[in-house]
Amino acid sequence: DLSPGSLSPVMIPPPRHVDHLSPDSPSPPASDVLLLASSAPQPSSMRFAAASEFGEEDSRSLAPSAGELETNKGDLAEIRNEDAPASIPQKQKPSKAERRAIQEAQRAAKAAAKEAGLSGKSTGAASGANPATSKQAKPAKISQKKDVPHAPSTVASEKKVTERQPERDRKKDVPHPRMQFDDVHRVEKAKKRAIVNQSEARNRVELFRHLPQYVHGTQLPDLESKFFQLEPIHPSVYKVGLQYLSGEVSGGNGRCIAMLLAFREAIKDYSTPPNKTLSRDLTAKVSSYVSFFIECRPLSISMGNAIRFLKNRIAKLPITLSESEAKASLQSDIDRFINEKIVVADQVIVSHAITKVRDDDVLLTYGSSSVVEMILEHAHELGRKFRVIVVDSRPKLEGQGLLRRLVAKGINCTYTHINAVSYIMHEVTRVFLGASSILSNGTVYSRVGTASVAMVAHAFGIPVLVCCEAYKFHERVQLDSICANELGDPDVISKIPGRADLGDLKNWADNENLQLLNLTYVPEYHLWYSFLDPLIYFA
Amino acid sequence: ELAVGNTVRRVLHIIKEEDISFTAVGIEGLSVTAVSDDECDSGNDDRPTLSAAVLASHARNALRAPSLQTLLDDIPVSTALSHSSSSAGDSDGKTGDKSLKTRKLKHDVIAAIGDLIEEIDTCYDQISEQAVEHIHQNEVILTLGRSRTVKEFLYAAKEKKRSFRVFVAEGAPRYQGHALAKELVEKGIQTTVITDSAVFAMISRVNMVIVGVHAIMANGGVIAPVGMNMVALAAQRHAVPFVVVAGSHKLCPLYPHNPEVLLNELKSPSDLLDFGEFSNCMNFSTQDGTPLLNVANPTFDYVPPKLVSLFITDT
């Protein structure tokens, strides 16, 4: 199926799970694929059809491929044979994703059964071969996918070995001369691709193995193509997810608001299925949307708090409410949350912080924070005369956007990169920083590089003001940046836009000694110094 | 350029030294010749006086702090000699002596400069020899930008089979960290490239920071590629040793007054902002015509001496 699970990287459920496939009612999206598959009876074209449908996505291809194989037994052998070597480098996702895969497999099996019924073709060994073929089909898809950096874990490789044994046995069972030749050829290709994947995967940074590695970059075109086949996911949720993935929407407040508005739309269009309670079903739906968002980009703390609020509201709905009333109440709750916790809070922060901006001030800010931008704009409207220094850093270069907006408003700006903070700090009077969250030990969790700026400011004896809305606070505690962070696309480090001459790191993935690390967040902490307390503004 | 200034001073020092030793020899030689002249040629009264004058001037020169002017004085003295001495032979011999002397001086100076060049070229070897004392097993090293001294240092440690990993900060806007990472990787050293902003995040897991610098000032402060002060502050905060490796030709006798401004260069803003993209922003300006958008792109950073734990240099 093409829904929440379709975005995760390679994921192969262990063989035993696949046994639970039970053909029931079909699902429409899968049926599209299977019809396509059945209309092209040749093995190669069927494989192509499946491949074109699923491109890089692996685990979800389980479903239609199972159906496809059922319709043509000839394919079974081929794909089965291919799988053996191709199944070597697979990443084993956490069990949650596996369970999703099982659901996918079940849905696919339903679709397959419908397909089998439609086309009239059925192989005797359909059900028996299903487990084997379905698990093999995935590696088949993998062998045809483009390069996606995957990180095989040792657990995965072990499981693959066990999987391959039964596959090899079945290979012997189904000999087909022409297929064999093709098989060998594809086996070679699969092996080659496997090796590439494996070496790319080895370029993970040891220190950050506990964090999900960045594999999402290649998913975007894939997701975009599936935009119209998104039955279980509401279109607005899907759209917001894509925006996260492409980086169009970023920043704590922005992402949170986008997410809440998407949920609002989804709730508006929601209708309770029969025999289900609204609160439980809706909570489950929201959870599925949330896991979709996590696939696109790990949640920020502000988003986490908002989701918790929403689930809380759903759970507290009185049972006596009718569906439309409940939906209306939830929508108004969401509106209220956005209004109170974000919009009004920002206004309060701005009104407090403007008192700190005096004439002839030189203010320094790092990256692009929505609150700080508001403060600067308001202060300028009030007629204060000040200069702004925007400090930016790679790889996101968010400061450039802020720079444009400030200059358009007529504010005198200086732009520099983070390395030059020591140089520029001697002219600065105050530093304004935004935060993604404030943790319970006083640590400010913010974009990577913020801590460096605050540290240099402290070394020069310059007051640092951190502006953060209250809903972003979290009771977690974090000691340094390694515990929890978000890894970004390492390719962004090797490519420097506009400087084509610096192509030294073009083939970084080929070299197993070289790793690129792209962190997104950094906590800065222990800012409470004796005479230089950074003042935190929040509302 | 500070290192260039240092080298020029060294060369001047060489010339002065050579000259001093030369004049010391010359004075003795002259006194000998003067005596012999007196003995041989009593007919010529000028010579003893001239030689005495020459002797006296030489003595004066030797007493005076040698300077380029004294060196140049030799030339008018020799021409004076050639004018005043009537008899050709001895005076020719004298002037011949003089030009021979200057030629010999030049020769010595050139040889000494050659030694200096070689010394600068081979500073890496001497510094790298000390690598094993500082890099042990399972170390994590952080560096910024690209320094040849650091590179040789790490190579030497790798040769001696020390196990270590390196985090290389890119060093925007020149991004030389990328080139260094590539070179290190070719030697089989585990390298991770990080952005400069991530230095603070990673420094808690780093054992040592090793950097190369542009110049070392008289107070122990260091002129380094931009961003180094940030790294040094982070290292101090996390109690990580900040080690500076530099050849001795980078040691300057100057004291840095306001080094951020005086010992710095500002480079083109195009490194940071693409002119094409930001052309619309460049047009804005306030009433008095000052542009609304400024860009600061300094080349160097000053690191105060209290942030540096150790200097490693040759001889």
Coordinates of C-alpha atoms in Angstrom, one line a residue, chain A residues 205-208 366 387 393-395 397 400-401 403-404 406-424 426 448-453 455-456 459-460 480-483 485 492-496 499 502-505 511-519 521-527 529, chain B residues 144 165 167 170-175 177-179 181-182 184-202 204-205 226-231 233-235 237-238 258 260-261 264 266 270-274 277-282 284 286 290-298 300-302:
Chain A
V205 CA 29.2 8.4 12.1
E206 CA 29.8 6.0 15.1
L207 CA 28.8 8.6 17.6
F208 CA 25.4 9.0 16.2
Y366 CA 21.7 33.9 14.6
R387 CA 21.6 48.0 13.4
S393 CA 25.9 29.2 9.0
R394 CA 26.0 26.3 6.7
P395 CA 24.4 24.2 5.6
L397 CA 21.9 29.3 5.4
Q400 CA 19.8 34.8 4.2
G401 CA 16.0 34.7 4.2
L403 CA 18.4 39.2 5.8
R404 CA 16.2 39.7 2.8
L406 CA 14.9 42.8 7.2
V407 CA 16.5 44.8 4.4
A408 CA 13.1 45.0 2.6
K409 CA 11.7 46.6 5.7
G410 CA 14.5 49.1 5.7
I411 CA 16.6 47.9 8.6
N412 CA 20.3 48.4 8.4
C413 CA 21.8 45.0 8.4
T414 CA 25.2 43.3 8.4
Y415 CA 25.6 39.8 7.2
T416 CA 28.3 37.5 8.3
H417 CA 29.0 33.8 8.8
I418 CA 29.4 32.1 12.1
N419 CA 33.2 32.0 11.9
A420 CA 33.4 35.7 12.1
V421 CA 31.4 36.2 15.3
S422 CA 34.6 36.9 17.2
Y423 CA 35.5 39.6 14.8
I424 CA 32.0 41.2 14.8
H426 CA 33.2 43.8 19.6
V448 CA 23.3 24.1 15.8
G449 CA 25.7 27.0 16.2
T450 CA 23.6 28.9 18.6
A451 CA 25.7 27.8 21.5
S452 CA 28.8 29.0 19.8
V453 CA 27.3 32.5 19.3
M455 CA 29.6 31.5 24.2
V456 CA 31.4 34.1 22.2
A459 CA 33.3 35.9 26.4
F460 CA 32.9 39.5 25.3
D480 CA 25.0 17.6 25.4
S481 CA 24.2 17.5 21.7
I482 CA 24.9 13.8 21.3
C483 CA 22.0 12.4 23.3
N485 CA 19.6 15.4 17.8
V492 CA 24.6 19.1 1.7
I493 CA 27.9 19.5 3.4
S494 CA 29.9 18.2 0.5
K495 CA 28.1 20.4 -2.0
I496 CA 28.6 24.1 -1.6
R499 CA 31.3 27.2 -5.6
L502 CA 35.4 23.1 -4.3
G503 CA 34.5 19.6 -5.4
D504 CA 36.8 17.8 -3.1
L505 CA 34.2 15.8 -1.3
N511 CA 35.5 6.2 0.8
E512 CA 34.9 4.3 3.9
N513 CA 37.1 6.4 6.0
L514 CA 35.3 9.6 5.3
Q515 CA 32.1 10.6 7.0
L516 CA 30.1 13.8 6.8
L517 CA 28.1 14.9 9.8
N518 CA 25.3 17.3 9.6
L519 CA 23.7 18.1 12.9
Y521 CA 20.3 21.0 16.9
V522 CA 22.5 22.0 19.7
P523 CA 21.7 22.6 23.3
E524 CA 23.4 25.6 25.0
Y525 CA 23.4 25.4 28.7
H526 CA 24.7 26.8 31.8
L527 CA 24.1 30.3 30.7
Y529 CA 26.5 33.5 34.9
Chain B
L144 CA 39.7 23.6 11.6
R165 CA 40.0 9.9 14.5
F167 CA 36.9 15.9 13.1
E170 CA 35.0 23.1 7.2
G171 CA 36.4 26.5 7.7
A172 CA 33.9 28.7 5.8
P173 CA 34.1 30.6 3.6
R174 CA 37.2 29.0 2.1
Y175 CA 36.0 25.5 2.9
G177 CA 38.5 21.7 5.6
H178 CA 37.2 19.7 2.7
A179 CA 40.5 19.5 1.1
A181 CA 39.7 15.8 4.9
K182 CA 40.3 14.3 1.5
L184 CA 43.7 12.7 5.5
V185 CA 41.4 10.0 4.2
E186 CA 43.8 9.1 1.5
K187 CA 46.2 8.1 4.2
G188 CA 43.5 6.0 5.9
I189 CA 42.7 8.3 8.8
Q190 CA 39.1 8.1 9.9
T191 CA 37.7 11.6 9.2
T192 CA 34.4 13.3 9.8
V193 CA 33.7 16.6 8.2
I194 CA 31.5 18.9 10.3
T195 CA 30.2 22.4 9.8
D196 CA 31.8 25.2 11.8
S197 CA 28.5 25.6 13.7
A198 CA 28.7 22.1 15.0
V199 CA 32.1 22.5 16.7
F200 CA 30.5 23.4 20.0
A201 CA 28.3 20.3 19.7
M202 CA 31.1 17.9 19.0
S204 CA 32.6 17.5 24.3
R205 CA 33.6 14.3 22.6
V226 CA 38.7 32.9 11.0
G227 CA 36.6 30.8 13.4
M228 CA 39.5 29.8 15.5
N229 CA 38.5 32.0 18.5
M230 CA 35.2 30.2 18.6
V231 CA 36.9 26.8 18.7
L233 CA 36.6 29.3 23.6
A234 CA 34.7 26.1 23.2
A235 CA 37.8 24.0 24.0
R237 CA 34.9 25.6 28.2
H238 CA 35.1 21.8 27.9
N258 CA 43.6 45.6 18.4
E260 CA 41.0 42.1 15.0
V261 CA 41.1 45.3 13.0
N264 CA 43.1 41.4 9.7
L266 CA 38.5 41.7 4.8
S270 CA 30.7 37.3 -2.7
D271 CA 32.0 34.4 -0.7
L272 CA 29.0 34.8 1.6
L273 CA 26.3 36.3 -0.5
D274 CA 25.8 35.6 -4.1
E277 CA 20.7 36.7 -5.7
F278 CA 21.0 39.7 -3.5
S279 CA 21.2 42.3 -6.1
N280 CA 17.7 43.6 -5.1
C281 CA 18.8 44.0 -1.6
M282 CA 21.9 46.0 -2.5
F284 CA 18.3 49.8 -0.6
T286 CA 19.0 55.0 4.0
T290 CA 24.8 54.5 3.4
P291 CA 23.9 51.1 2.1
L292 CA 21.5 49.1 4.1
L293 CA 23.3 45.8 3.6
N294 CA 26.9 45.3 4.8
V295 CA 28.8 42.1 4.7
A296 CA 31.8 41.3 6.9
N297 CA 34.1 38.6 5.7
P298 CA 37.3 38.7 7.8
F300 CA 41.7 36.1 10.4
D301 CA 40.8 35.6 14.0
Y302 CA 42.8 36.5 17.1

